[in-house]
């Protein structure tokens, strides 16, 4: 058993590190992270972090933009909290050492980007590597903190709750469940240890890897969502998967993101013949919210049988493109694309999970002392569609609020107890890795084809049947073979796919990111969150 701590944080992206830094003032924090410390969705964020920053903009406009994008499903209080507390958190981020880009003409002021759905320029950024810069600053601060221990290549496998302990012995779980710790796989040793803690924080990020094409890195397998689901937490709005309209289409590079900030700087979407199509779909054209742009591209690709559409930035001089978007400029150049003289081939790809572990305004889940912060959570901020650059903001605002509540709670929580070790049961070494990679590919492929940007009930039902078939196979593998990261992730991906399809089938309307041709219009009877829970 690992040493008991006050706080066990699972995940070392922006949300997890923010919580760790805040909580460390009051207790010992262990952060476990499944690969290298900085690898996370956070590290790839390009466009920036939204916050009301300059005269001319105000909270009401940011709130309104967020509500409009959310298509009627945002929780107003979550939106208010995020928008109003956002600027203070961003200032603290700067105090932690994050260096954001300043205006060329006025170095005392920060340069602000604009992205789809925003009525004002309000996106602070570090050129086009905002996430990397935020992660760097937070990790450097954490490295100096004596109360923070970071364990890399440690993958959380399952949560330990009172309910789980009771159910192991055939009893019913308590009505109000409480978290006690988590089982964690030490990937170097191949062993599973139990980590007891007073407070457990899921900061495991999103689940883009459940789709064949995604802007997300390998870590995004929805582990926290799956663990919370298995533990019986309330989950919500999993049908709202955001597809980013512009991932690079190139045979050598798997869906590298081409930031929406480019459209904020006047980028135009073109068909192969050089004509624009977005004005036909929405008055805001290229700056319409993402769901509209992604669906428009999807429709053009399907109607015309195209491999990609094109994003044209040739109106800006080369030096300006290189200066403003160095990551994108050099990545494209390395692939032989000169964005100053030729349009960039782009396609939509799975990007962000708006749903997740349902949380209150302090990031607490339906299981006591289990918090969820960042992309793994469903706070109500995004509703049916996330406004661009609101997720980094949500991550730090809610991680801060979660740390505040956890700290206030801490004294009243009993000391972590002795917990049972991991039961390896009948597990042997797996000599059939091919089975894991095959099932993994199958899930990602049918999720793309059947549960993608445009859905039909028939295709969703097909996906549901595929999932039911694979469940036994994956559960058998899980208990028969010694745990490895790919096996744990495969089981999690299947749980996440299952939740997405369950929620999608419940919502018999089209709203925000969920578009079903059988019910093409929003229906006021569904103006509510989709909530699912394993033990009901
Ligand atoms: P992450 O940053 O993904 O961190 C999750 C952490 O959990 C990682 O350390 C991971 O290794 C760890 N982990 C996962 N499972 C386990 C496990 N089982 N055990 C242990 N550790 C685990 N949002 C914006 O607001 N602005 C942007 O400009 C922007 N650009 C983006 C660009 C790209 C390419 C992508 C992919 C996303 C972008 N987003 C952007 C979204 C945003 O980056 C994420 O939503 C946000 O960073 C999520 O932060 P997080 O801390 O919740 O999760
Ligand atoms: C982007 O830079 O386009 C991504 C912004 C986001 O996902 O919020």
Coordinates of C-alpha atoms and ligand atoms in Angstrom, one line a residue:
X1 CA 0.0 0.0 0.0
X2 CA 1.3 3.5 -0.8
X3 CA 1.6 6.0 2.0
X4 CA -1.7 7.6 2.7
X5 CA -2.0 11.3 1.6
X6 CA -4.5 14.0 2.0
X7 CA -4.9 14.5 -1.8
X8 CA -4.5 12.1 -4.6
X9 CA -4.6 13.8 -8.0
X10 CA -4.9 11.7 -11.1
X11 CA -3.5 13.6 -14.1
X12 CA -0.9 16.2 -14.6
X13 CA -2.4 18.6 -17.2
X14 CA -3.4 22.1 -16.4
X15 CA -6.4 21.1 -14.2
X16 CA -4.5 18.6 -12.1
X17 CA -1.4 20.8 -11.6
X18 CA -3.5 23.8 -10.7
X19 CA -5.4 21.7 -8.0
X20 CA -2.1 20.3 -6.7
X21 CA -0.5 23.7 -6.4
X22 CA -3.5 25.1 -4.5
X23 CA -4.0 22.1 -2.2
X24 CA -0.3 21.7 -1.4
X25 CA -0.5 24.6 1.0
X26 CA -2.6 22.5 3.3
X27 CA -1.6 18.8 2.9
X28 CA 0.5 16.3 1.0
X29 CA -0.4 15.8 -2.6
X30 CA 0.5 12.9 -4.8
X31 CA 0.0 13.4 -8.5
X32 CA 0.0 10.3 -10.6
X33 CA 0.3 10.6 -14.3
X34 CA 0.3 7.8 -16.9
X35 CA 3.1 8.8 -19.2
X36 CA 5.6 11.6 -18.9
X37 CA 4.8 14.6 -16.6
X38 CA 3.9 17.2 -19.2
X39 CA 2.2 14.9 -21.8
X40 CA -1.5 15.9 -21.8
X41 CA -4.1 17.6 -24.0
X42 CA -3.2 20.8 -22.2
X43 CA 0.3 20.7 -23.7
X44 CA -1.1 20.8 -27.3
X45 CA -3.5 23.7 -26.8
X46 CA -2.8 26.3 -29.4
X47 CA -5.4 29.1 -29.6
X48 CA -5.4 30.3 -26.0
X49 CA -7.4 30.9 -22.9
X50 CA -10.5 33.1 -23.0
X51 CA -11.0 35.9 -20.4
X52 CA -12.5 39.3 -20.3
X53 CA -9.4 41.4 -20.4
X54 CA -9.7 44.8 -22.2
X55 CA -12.0 47.8 -22.1
X56 CA -14.8 47.3 -24.6
X57 CA -15.4 43.8 -23.5
X58 CA -17.4 42.8 -20.4
X59 CA -18.6 39.8 -18.5
X60 CA -22.1 40.0 -20.0
X61 CA -20.7 39.5 -23.5
X62 CA -18.6 36.5 -22.6
X63 CA -21.5 35.0 -20.7
X64 CA -23.8 35.6 -23.6
X65 CA -21.4 34.1 -26.1
X66 CA -20.9 31.0 -24.0
X67 CA -24.7 30.6 -23.5
X68 CA -25.3 31.0 -27.3
X69 CA -22.7 28.3 -28.2
X70 CA -24.1 26.0 -25.5
X71 CA -27.5 25.9 -27.3
X72 CA -29.7 26.2 -24.3
X73 CA -28.0 23.6 -22.1
X74 CA -25.4 25.6 -20.2
X75 CA -25.8 26.0 -16.4
X76 CA -26.0 29.7 -16.0
X77 CA -24.3 29.6 -12.6
X78 CA -21.4 27.6 -13.9
X79 CA -21.0 30.1 -16.8
X80 CA -21.2 33.1 -14.4
X81 CA -18.6 31.6 -12.1
X82 CA -16.2 30.8 -14.9
X83 CA -16.4 34.1 -16.7
X84 CA -16.4 36.3 -13.6
X85 CA -13.5 34.4 -11.8
X86 CA -11.6 33.8 -15.0
X87 CA -9.6 37.0 -15.2
X88 CA -8.3 36.7 -11.6
X89 CA -7.2 33.1 -12.3
X90 CA -5.4 34.2 -15.5
X91 CA -3.6 36.9 -13.6
X92 CA -2.5 34.2 -11.1
X93 CA -1.3 32.0 -14.0
X94 CA 0.9 34.9 -15.1
X95 CA 2.2 35.1 -11.5
X96 CA 3.0 31.4 -11.7
X97 CA 5.3 32.4 -14.6
X98 CA 3.2 31.9 -17.8
X99 CA 4.4 34.2 -20.5
X100 CA 1.7 35.3 -22.8
X101 CA 2.3 37.1 -26.1
X102 CA 2.2 40.9 -25.9
X103 CA 1.1 43.4 -28.5
X104 CA 3.8 44.4 -31.0
X105 CA 2.7 48.0 -30.9
X106 CA 2.2 48.2 -27.1
X107 CA 4.4 45.7 -25.2
X108 CA 2.7 46.6 -21.9
X109 CA -0.5 45.0 -23.2
X110 CA -1.4 41.4 -24.0
X111 CA -2.2 40.5 -27.6
X112 CA -5.8 39.0 -27.8
X113 CA -7.0 36.5 -30.3
X114 CA -10.5 36.1 -31.5
X115 CA -12.1 32.7 -32.3
X116 CA -15.4 31.4 -33.5
X117 CA -18.5 32.4 -31.4
X118 CA -16.7 35.2 -29.5
X119 CA -18.1 38.7 -30.0
X120 CA -14.8 40.3 -28.8
X121 CA -11.1 39.7 -28.9
X122 CA -10.5 38.1 -25.5
X123 CA -8.1 35.1 -26.0
X124 CA -4.8 35.4 -24.3
X125 CA -2.2 33.2 -25.9
X126 CA 1.5 32.3 -26.0
X127 CA 1.9 32.6 -29.8
X128 CA 0.3 29.2 -30.9
X129 CA 1.7 27.1 -28.1
X130 CA -0.4 28.4 -25.2
X131 CA -0.9 25.0 -23.6
X132 CA 2.8 24.1 -23.6
X133 CA 3.6 27.4 -21.9
X134 CA 0.9 27.0 -19.2
X135 CA 2.0 23.4 -18.5
X136 CA 5.7 24.5 -18.3
X137 CA 4.9 27.3 -15.8
X138 CA 2.7 25.1 -13.6
X139 CA 5.1 22.1 -13.6
X140 CA 8.0 24.4 -12.7
X141 CA 6.1 25.8 -9.8
X142 CA 5.1 22.3 -8.6
X143 CA 8.6 21.0 -8.9
X144 CA 9.7 23.4 -6.2
X145 CA 6.9 22.5 -3.8
X146 CA 7.9 20.2 -0.9
X147 CA 4.3 18.9 -0.5
X148 CA 3.9 17.7 -4.1
X149 CA 5.1 14.3 -5.2
X150 CA 4.7 13.5 -8.9
X151 CA 4.8 9.9 -10.0
X152 CA 5.1 9.5 -13.8
X153 CA 4.3 6.3 -15.7
X154 CA 1.7 5.6 -13.0
X155 CA -1.7 4.9 -14.4
X156 CA -4.8 4.9 -12.2
X157 CA -6.9 1.8 -12.9
X158 CA -9.9 2.1 -10.6
X159 CA -11.3 4.1 -7.8
X160 CA -11.8 2.6 -4.3
X161 CA -15.1 3.7 -2.7
X162 CA -17.1 2.5 0.2
X163 CA -19.7 1.3 -2.3
X164 CA -17.2 -0.7 -4.2
X165 CA -15.9 -2.4 -1.0
X166 CA -19.5 -3.2 -0.1
X167 CA -20.4 -4.6 -3.5
X168 CA -17.3 -6.8 -3.6
X169 CA -19.0 -8.8 -0.7
X170 CA -22.3 -8.8 -2.4
X171 CA -23.8 -6.0 -0.3
X172 CA -25.6 -3.0 -1.7
X173 CA -23.5 0.1 -1.7
X174 CA -24.4 3.0 0.7
X175 CA -26.9 5.6 -0.6
X176 CA -24.1 8.2 -0.2
X177 CA -20.9 6.8 -1.5
X178 CA -17.5 8.1 -0.4
X179 CA -14.1 7.8 -2.2
X180 CA -11.2 6.2 -0.3
X181 CA -8.4 6.1 -2.8
X182 CA -7.4 4.4 -6.1
X183 CA -5.6 1.5 -7.5
X184 CA -2.6 2.6 -9.6
X185 CA -0.5 0.6 -12.0
X186 CA 3.2 1.3 -11.8
X187 CA 4.0 0.8 -15.5
X188 CA 7.7 0.3 -15.0
X189 CA 7.3 -2.4 -12.4
X190 CA 4.1 -3.9 -13.8
X191 CA 2.5 -3.9 -10.3
X192 CA -0.7 -2.4 -9.0
X193 CA -0.7 -0.5 -5.7
X194 CA -3.5 0.9 -3.7
X195 CA -3.2 4.6 -2.9
X196 CA -5.4 5.7 0.0
X197 CA -6.3 9.4 0.2
X198 CA -8.8 11.7 2.0
X199 CA -9.6 13.4 -1.3
X200 CA -9.3 12.0 -4.8
X201 CA -9.2 14.3 -7.9
X202 CA -9.9 13.1 -11.4
X203 CA -8.0 15.4 -13.7
X204 CA -7.5 12.8 -16.5
X205 CA -8.7 15.0 -19.4
X206 CA -10.7 13.9 -22.5
X207 CA -11.4 10.9 -24.7
X208 CA -10.6 11.9 -28.2
X209 CA -9.0 8.5 -28.8
X210 CA -12.4 6.9 -28.9
X211 CA -12.6 8.2 -32.4
X212 CA -10.5 7.1 -35.4
X213 CA -9.5 10.8 -36.3
X214 CA -8.8 13.1 -33.4
X215 CA -6.6 16.1 -32.6
X216 CA -5.9 14.5 -29.1
X217 CA -2.7 12.9 -28.1
X218 CA -2.4 9.2 -27.1
X219 CA -3.2 9.8 -23.4
X220 CA -6.8 10.9 -24.2
X221 CA -8.6 7.6 -23.6
X222 CA -11.3 8.8 -21.1
X223 CA -9.8 6.9 -18.2
X224 CA -11.3 9.2 -15.5
X225 CA -14.7 9.1 -17.1
X226 CA -14.6 5.3 -17.2
X227 CA -13.4 5.0 -13.6
X228 CA -16.1 7.3 -12.4
X229 CA -18.7 5.4 -14.3
X230 CA -17.6 2.1 -12.9
X231 CA -17.6 3.5 -9.4
X232 CA -21.2 4.7 -9.9
X233 CA -20.8 8.4 -10.2
X234 CA -23.4 10.4 -12.1
X235 CA -22.3 11.1 -15.7
X236 CA -23.8 13.6 -18.1
X237 CA -24.0 14.9 -21.6
X238 CA -21.6 12.4 -23.1
X239 CA -23.3 12.7 -26.5
X240 CA -21.8 16.2 -26.9
X241 CA -18.5 15.4 -28.6
X242 CA -16.9 18.4 -30.2
X243 CA -15.3 18.0 -33.6
X244 CA -12.8 20.6 -34.4
X245 CA -13.4 21.8 -38.0
X246 CA -9.8 22.2 -39.0
X247 CA -7.3 19.3 -38.4
X248 CA -4.6 19.0 -41.0
X249 CA -5.3 16.5 -43.7
X250 CA -1.9 14.9 -44.6
X251 CA -0.8 11.3 -45.0
X252 CA 2.3 11.8 -42.9
X253 CA 0.7 13.6 -40.0
X254 CA -2.3 12.4 -38.0
X255 CA -4.6 15.3 -37.6
X256 CA -2.4 18.0 -36.3
X257 CA -4.6 20.9 -35.2
X258 CA -4.7 24.0 -37.3
X259 CA -5.9 26.5 -34.8
X260 CA -9.2 28.4 -35.0
X261 CA -7.2 31.5 -34.3
X262 CA -6.2 31.4 -38.0
X263 CA -9.9 32.0 -38.9
X264 CA -9.9 34.8 -36.3
X265 CA -7.1 36.4 -38.3
X266 CA -9.2 36.3 -41.5
X267 CA -8.6 32.7 -42.7
X268 CA -11.2 31.6 -45.2
X269 CA -12.4 28.0 -45.9
X270 CA -12.4 27.1 -49.5
X271 CA -13.5 24.3 -51.8
X272 CA -10.9 22.9 -54.2
X273 CA -12.1 25.3 -56.9
X274 CA -11.2 28.2 -54.6
X275 CA -14.8 29.2 -53.8
X276 CA -16.0 29.9 -50.2
X277 CA -18.8 27.9 -48.8
X278 CA -19.3 29.0 -45.2
X279 CA -21.4 32.1 -46.0
X280 CA -24.0 29.7 -47.4
X281 CA -24.3 28.0 -44.0
X282 CA -24.2 30.9 -41.5
X283 CA -24.0 34.7 -41.4
X284 CA -20.9 34.5 -39.2
X285 CA -19.3 32.4 -42.0
X286 CA -15.9 31.1 -40.9
X287 CA -16.4 32.5 -37.4
X288 CA -19.6 30.6 -36.6
X289 CA -19.4 28.2 -33.6
X290 CA -17.5 25.0 -34.2
X291 CA -20.5 22.7 -34.5
X292 CA -21.8 24.7 -37.5
X293 CA -18.4 24.9 -39.2
X294 CA -17.6 21.2 -38.7
X295 CA -21.0 20.1 -40.0
X296 CA -20.7 22.4 -43.0
X297 CA -17.3 20.9 -43.9
X298 CA -18.7 17.4 -43.3
X299 CA -21.6 18.1 -45.6
X300 CA -19.3 19.5 -48.4
X301 CA -16.9 16.6 -48.1
X302 CA -19.8 14.1 -48.4
X303 CA -21.7 15.9 -51.1
X304 CA -18.7 16.4 -53.3
X305 CA -16.8 13.2 -52.4
X306 CA -13.7 15.3 -51.3
X307 CA -10.8 14.2 -49.1
X308 CA -10.5 17.7 -47.6
X309 CA -11.4 21.3 -47.8
X310 CA -8.8 24.1 -47.6
X311 CA -8.0 26.9 -45.1
X312 CA -6.6 29.9 -46.9
X313 CA -4.2 32.2 -45.0
X314 CA -2.4 33.7 -48.1
X315 CA -3.8 37.2 -47.3
X316 CA -1.2 37.5 -44.6
X317 CA 2.6 38.0 -45.3
X318 CA 4.9 35.1 -44.6
X319 CA 6.8 36.9 -41.8
X320 CA 3.6 37.7 -39.9
X321 CA 2.4 34.1 -40.2
X322 CA 5.7 32.7 -38.9
X323 CA 5.7 35.3 -36.1
X324 CA 2.1 34.7 -35.0
X325 CA 1.8 31.0 -35.6
X326 CA 5.3 29.5 -35.3
X327 CA 4.2 25.9 -34.4
X328 CA 1.7 25.7 -37.3
X329 CA 4.0 27.4 -39.8
X330 CA 7.0 25.2 -39.1
X331 CA 5.0 22.0 -38.9
X332 CA 3.4 22.7 -42.3
X333 CA 6.8 23.7 -43.7
X334 CA 8.2 20.4 -42.5
X335 CA 5.5 18.7 -44.6
X336 CA 6.2 20.8 -47.7
X337 CA 3.2 23.1 -47.2
X338 CA 3.9 26.9 -47.4
X339 CA 0.9 28.5 -45.8
X340 CA 1.9 31.9 -47.1
X341 CA 1.4 30.8 -50.7
X342 CA -1.0 27.8 -50.7
X343 CA -4.2 26.9 -48.8
X344 CA -3.9 24.2 -46.1
X345 CA -5.9 21.0 -46.5
X346 CA -8.1 20.5 -43.5
X347 CA -10.8 18.0 -42.2
X348 CA -12.8 17.9 -39.0
X349 CA -11.6 15.6 -36.2
X350 CA -12.8 14.7 -32.7
X351 CA -11.4 17.3 -30.3
X352 CA -13.2 17.8 -27.0
X353 CA -15.7 16.1 -24.6
X354 CA -18.3 18.5 -23.3
X355 CA -19.8 15.8 -21.1
X356 CA -18.2 13.8 -18.3
X357 CA -18.4 13.4 -14.6
X358 CA -21.3 15.6 -13.3
X359 CA -19.9 18.1 -10.8
X360 CA -21.3 20.9 -8.6
X361 CA -19.9 24.4 -8.6
X362 CA -16.9 23.2 -6.6
X363 CA -16.0 20.3 -8.9
X364 CA -17.3 17.7 -6.5
X365 CA -18.9 14.6 -8.1
X366 CA -21.9 12.7 -6.8
X367 CA -19.4 10.5 -4.8
X368 CA -18.3 12.4 -1.7
X369 CA -14.7 13.7 -1.7
X370 CA -14.3 12.7 -5.3
X371 CA -13.6 15.8 -7.4
X372 CA -13.4 16.0 -11.2
X373 CA -11.7 19.0 -12.8
X374 CA -10.9 20.0 -16.4
X375 CA -12.1 18.1 -19.4
X376 CA -13.1 14.9 -17.5
X377 CA -15.8 16.9 -15.8
X378 CA -19.3 18.1 -16.7
X379 CA -19.7 21.4 -14.9
X380 CA -22.5 22.8 -17.0
X381 CA -20.3 25.4 -18.5
X382 CA -20.3 24.1 -22.1
X383 CA -23.9 22.8 -22.4
X384 CA -24.4 21.3 -25.8
X385 CA -21.3 22.9 -27.4
X386 CA -18.1 24.5 -26.0
X387 CA -17.1 28.0 -26.9
X388 CA -13.5 28.0 -28.2
X389 CA -10.8 28.6 -25.6
X390 CA -13.2 28.2 -22.6
X391 CA -11.8 24.8 -21.5
X392 CA -8.4 26.0 -20.2
X393 CA -10.3 28.7 -18.4
X394 CA -12.8 26.1 -16.9
X395 CA -9.9 23.9 -15.9
X396 CA -8.2 26.5 -13.7
X397 CA -11.4 28.1 -12.3
X398 CA -12.9 24.8 -11.2
X399 CA -9.6 23.3 -10.0
X400 CA -9.2 26.4 -7.8
X401 CA -12.8 26.1 -6.5
X402 CA -12.3 22.3 -5.9
X403 CA -9.1 22.9 -3.9
X404 CA -11.0 25.5 -1.8
X405 CA -13.8 23.1 -0.9
X406 CA -11.5 20.2 -0.3
X407 CA -9.3 22.2 2.0
X408 CA -12.4 23.3 4.0
X409 CA -13.5 19.7 4.2
X410 CA -10.2 18.1 5.1
X411 CA -10.3 18.1 8.9
X412 CA -13.7 16.4 9.0
X413 CA -12.6 13.5 6.7
X414 CA -11.5 10.4 8.7
X415 CA -7.8 9.4 8.2
X416 CA -7.3 7.2 5.2
X417 CA -7.9 3.5 6.1
X418 CA -6.1 0.3 5.3
X419 CA -7.5 -0.8 1.9
X420 CA -7.4 -4.2 0.3
X421 CA -4.6 -4.8 -2.2
X422 CA -5.3 -5.4 -5.9
X423 CA -6.5 -8.9 -6.6
X424 CA -4.7 -10.3 -9.6
X425 CA -7.0 -13.4 -9.6
X426 CA -6.4 -15.7 -12.5
X427 CA -4.4 -13.2 -14.5
X428 CA -1.5 -14.4 -16.6
X429 CA 0.8 -12.5 -19.0
X430 CA -0.9 -11.6 -22.2
X431 CA 0.7 -13.2 -25.3
X432 CA -2.0 -11.8 -27.6
X433 CA -1.4 -8.1 -27.8
X434 CA -2.9 -8.3 -31.3
X435 CA -6.4 -8.9 -29.8
X436 CA -6.1 -5.6 -27.8
X437 CA -5.0 -3.6 -30.8
X438 CA -7.6 -5.1 -33.0
X439 CA -10.5 -4.4 -30.7
X440 CA -9.1 -0.9 -30.1
X441 CA -9.1 -0.2 -33.8
X442 CA -12.6 -1.6 -34.2
X443 CA -14.0 0.7 -31.5
X444 CA -12.4 3.8 -32.9
X445 CA -13.5 2.9 -36.4
X446 CA -17.2 2.3 -35.7
X447 CA -17.4 5.3 -33.4
X448 CA -16.2 7.4 -36.3
X449 CA -18.6 5.9 -38.8
X450 CA -21.7 5.5 -36.6
X451 CA -21.4 8.1 -33.9
X452 CA -19.7 10.9 -35.7
X453 CA -20.6 14.5 -36.7
X454 CA -23.9 13.5 -38.3
X455 CA -25.8 10.7 -36.6
X456 CA -28.8 8.5 -37.4
X457 CA -30.7 6.4 -34.9
X458 CA -30.0 3.3 -37.0
X459 CA -26.3 3.9 -36.9
X460 CA -26.4 4.6 -33.2
X461 CA -28.2 1.3 -32.7
X462 CA -25.6 -0.5 -34.7
X463 CA -22.9 1.0 -32.5
X464 CA -24.8 -0.1 -29.4
X465 CA -24.9 -3.7 -30.7
X466 CA -21.1 -3.7 -31.5
X467 CA -20.4 -2.4 -28.0
X468 CA -22.5 -5.1 -26.4
X469 CA -20.7 -7.8 -28.4
X470 CA -17.2 -6.5 -27.4
X471 CA -18.0 -6.0 -23.7
X472 CA -17.6 -9.7 -22.8
X473 CA -14.5 -10.1 -24.9
X474 CA -12.9 -7.0 -23.2
X475 CA -14.0 -7.9 -19.7
X476 CA -12.6 -11.5 -20.1
X477 CA -9.3 -10.1 -21.3
X478 CA -9.3 -7.7 -18.4
X479 CA -9.5 -10.4 -15.7
X480 CA -7.5 -13.1 -17.6
X481 CA -4.4 -11.1 -18.3
X482 CA -2.0 -9.2 -16.1
X483 CA -2.7 -5.5 -16.4
X484 CA -0.9 -3.4 -18.9
X485 CA -1.6 0.2 -19.9
X486 CA -3.1 -0.7 -23.3
X487 CA -5.5 -3.2 -21.7
X488 CA -6.6 -0.7 -19.1
X489 CA -7.2 1.9 -21.8
X490 CA -9.1 -0.5 -24.0
X491 CA -11.6 -1.2 -21.3
X492 CA -11.9 2.5 -20.6
X493 CA -12.4 3.3 -24.3
X494 CA -15.2 0.8 -24.5
X495 CA -16.9 2.2 -21.4
X496 CA -16.6 5.7 -22.9
X497 CA -18.0 4.6 -26.2
X498 CA -20.9 2.9 -24.4
X499 CA -21.6 6.1 -22.4
X500 CA -21.6 8.3 -25.6
X501 CA -24.0 5.9 -27.4
X502 CA -26.3 5.6 -24.4
X503 CA -26.6 9.3 -24.1
X504 CA -26.9 9.9 -27.8
X505 CA -29.8 7.4 -28.0
X506 CA -31.5 9.1 -25.1
X507 CA -31.5 12.6 -26.8
X508 CA -34.1 12.3 -29.5
X509 CA -33.5 15.8 -30.9
X510 CA -30.7 17.7 -32.6
X511 CA -29.0 20.3 -30.4
X512 CA -25.5 21.8 -30.4
X513 CA -23.0 19.1 -31.2
X514 CA -25.5 16.3 -31.3
X515 CA -27.0 16.1 -34.7
X516 CA -29.4 13.2 -35.6
X517 CA -31.0 13.3 -39.0
X518 CA -34.1 11.4 -37.6
X519 CA -34.8 14.4 -35.3
X520 CA -33.2 17.4 -37.1
X521 CA -34.6 20.1 -34.9
X522 CA -34.2 21.0 -31.2
X523 CA -37.1 19.9 -29.1
X524 CA -38.0 21.8 -25.9
X525 CA -38.8 18.5 -24.2
X526 CA -35.1 17.7 -24.2
X527 CA -33.9 21.0 -22.8
X528 CA -32.2 19.2 -20.0
X529 CA -28.9 17.3 -19.3
X530 CA -28.6 13.7 -20.2
X531 CA -27.8 11.9 -17.0
X532 CA -26.7 8.3 -16.7
X533 CA -25.5 6.3 -13.7
X534 CA -24.4 2.7 -13.5
X535 CA -26.0 1.7 -10.2
X536 CA -29.5 3.1 -10.3
Ligands
LIG1 P1 -5.2 17.0 -19.8 O1 -4.4 18.2 -20.1 O2 -5.5 16.2 -21.0 O3 -4.4 16.2 -18.8 C1 -4.9 14.9 -18.4 C2 -3.8 14.2 -17.6 O4 -4.2 13.0 -17.1 C3 -2.5 13.9 -18.4 O5 -1.4 14.1 -17.6 C4 -2.7 12.3 -18.6 O6 -1.5 11.6 -18.8 C5 -3.3 12.0 -17.3 N1 -4.1 10.7 -17.2 C6 -5.1 10.3 -18.0 N2 -5.5 9.1 -17.6 C7 -4.8 8.8 -16.6 C8 -4.7 7.6 -15.7 N3 -5.6 6.6 -15.9 N4 -3.8 7.6 -14.7 C9 -2.9 8.6 -14.5 N5 -2.9 9.7 -15.3 C10 -3.8 9.8 -16.3 N6 -8.7 24.5 -25.0 C11 -8.6 25.8 -24.8 O7 -9.3 26.4 -23.9 N7 -7.9 26.6 -25.7 C12 -7.1 26.0 -26.7 O8 -6.4 26.7 -27.4 C13 -7.2 24.6 -26.9 N8 -6.5 24.0 -27.9 C14 -6.5 22.7 -28.0 C15 -5.7 22.1 -28.9 C16 -5.6 20.7 -29.0 C17 -4.7 20.1 -30.1 C18 -6.3 19.9 -28.1 C19 -6.2 18.4 -28.1 C20 -7.1 20.5 -27.1 C21 -7.2 21.9 -27.1 N9 -8.0 22.5 -26.1 C22 -8.0 23.9 -26.0 C23 -8.7 21.7 -25.1 C24 -7.8 21.8 -23.8 O9 -6.5 21.7 -24.1 C25 -8.2 20.6 -22.8 O10 -9.5 20.5 -22.7 C26 -7.5 20.9 -21.5 O11 -6.2 21.1 -21.6 C27 -7.7 19.7 -20.6 O12 -6.9 19.8 -19.5 P2 -7.0 18.7 -18.4 O13 -6.0 19.1 -17.3 O14 -8.4 18.5 -18.0 O15 -6.6 17.4 -19.1
LIG2 C1 -7.8 26.1 -31.4 O1 -6.8 26.7 -31.3 O2 -8.5 26.1 -32.4 C2 -8.3 25.3 -30.3 C3 -9.1 26.1 -29.4 C4 -9.9 25.3 -28.5 O3 -10.0 24.1 -28.6 O4 -10.5 25.9 -27.6

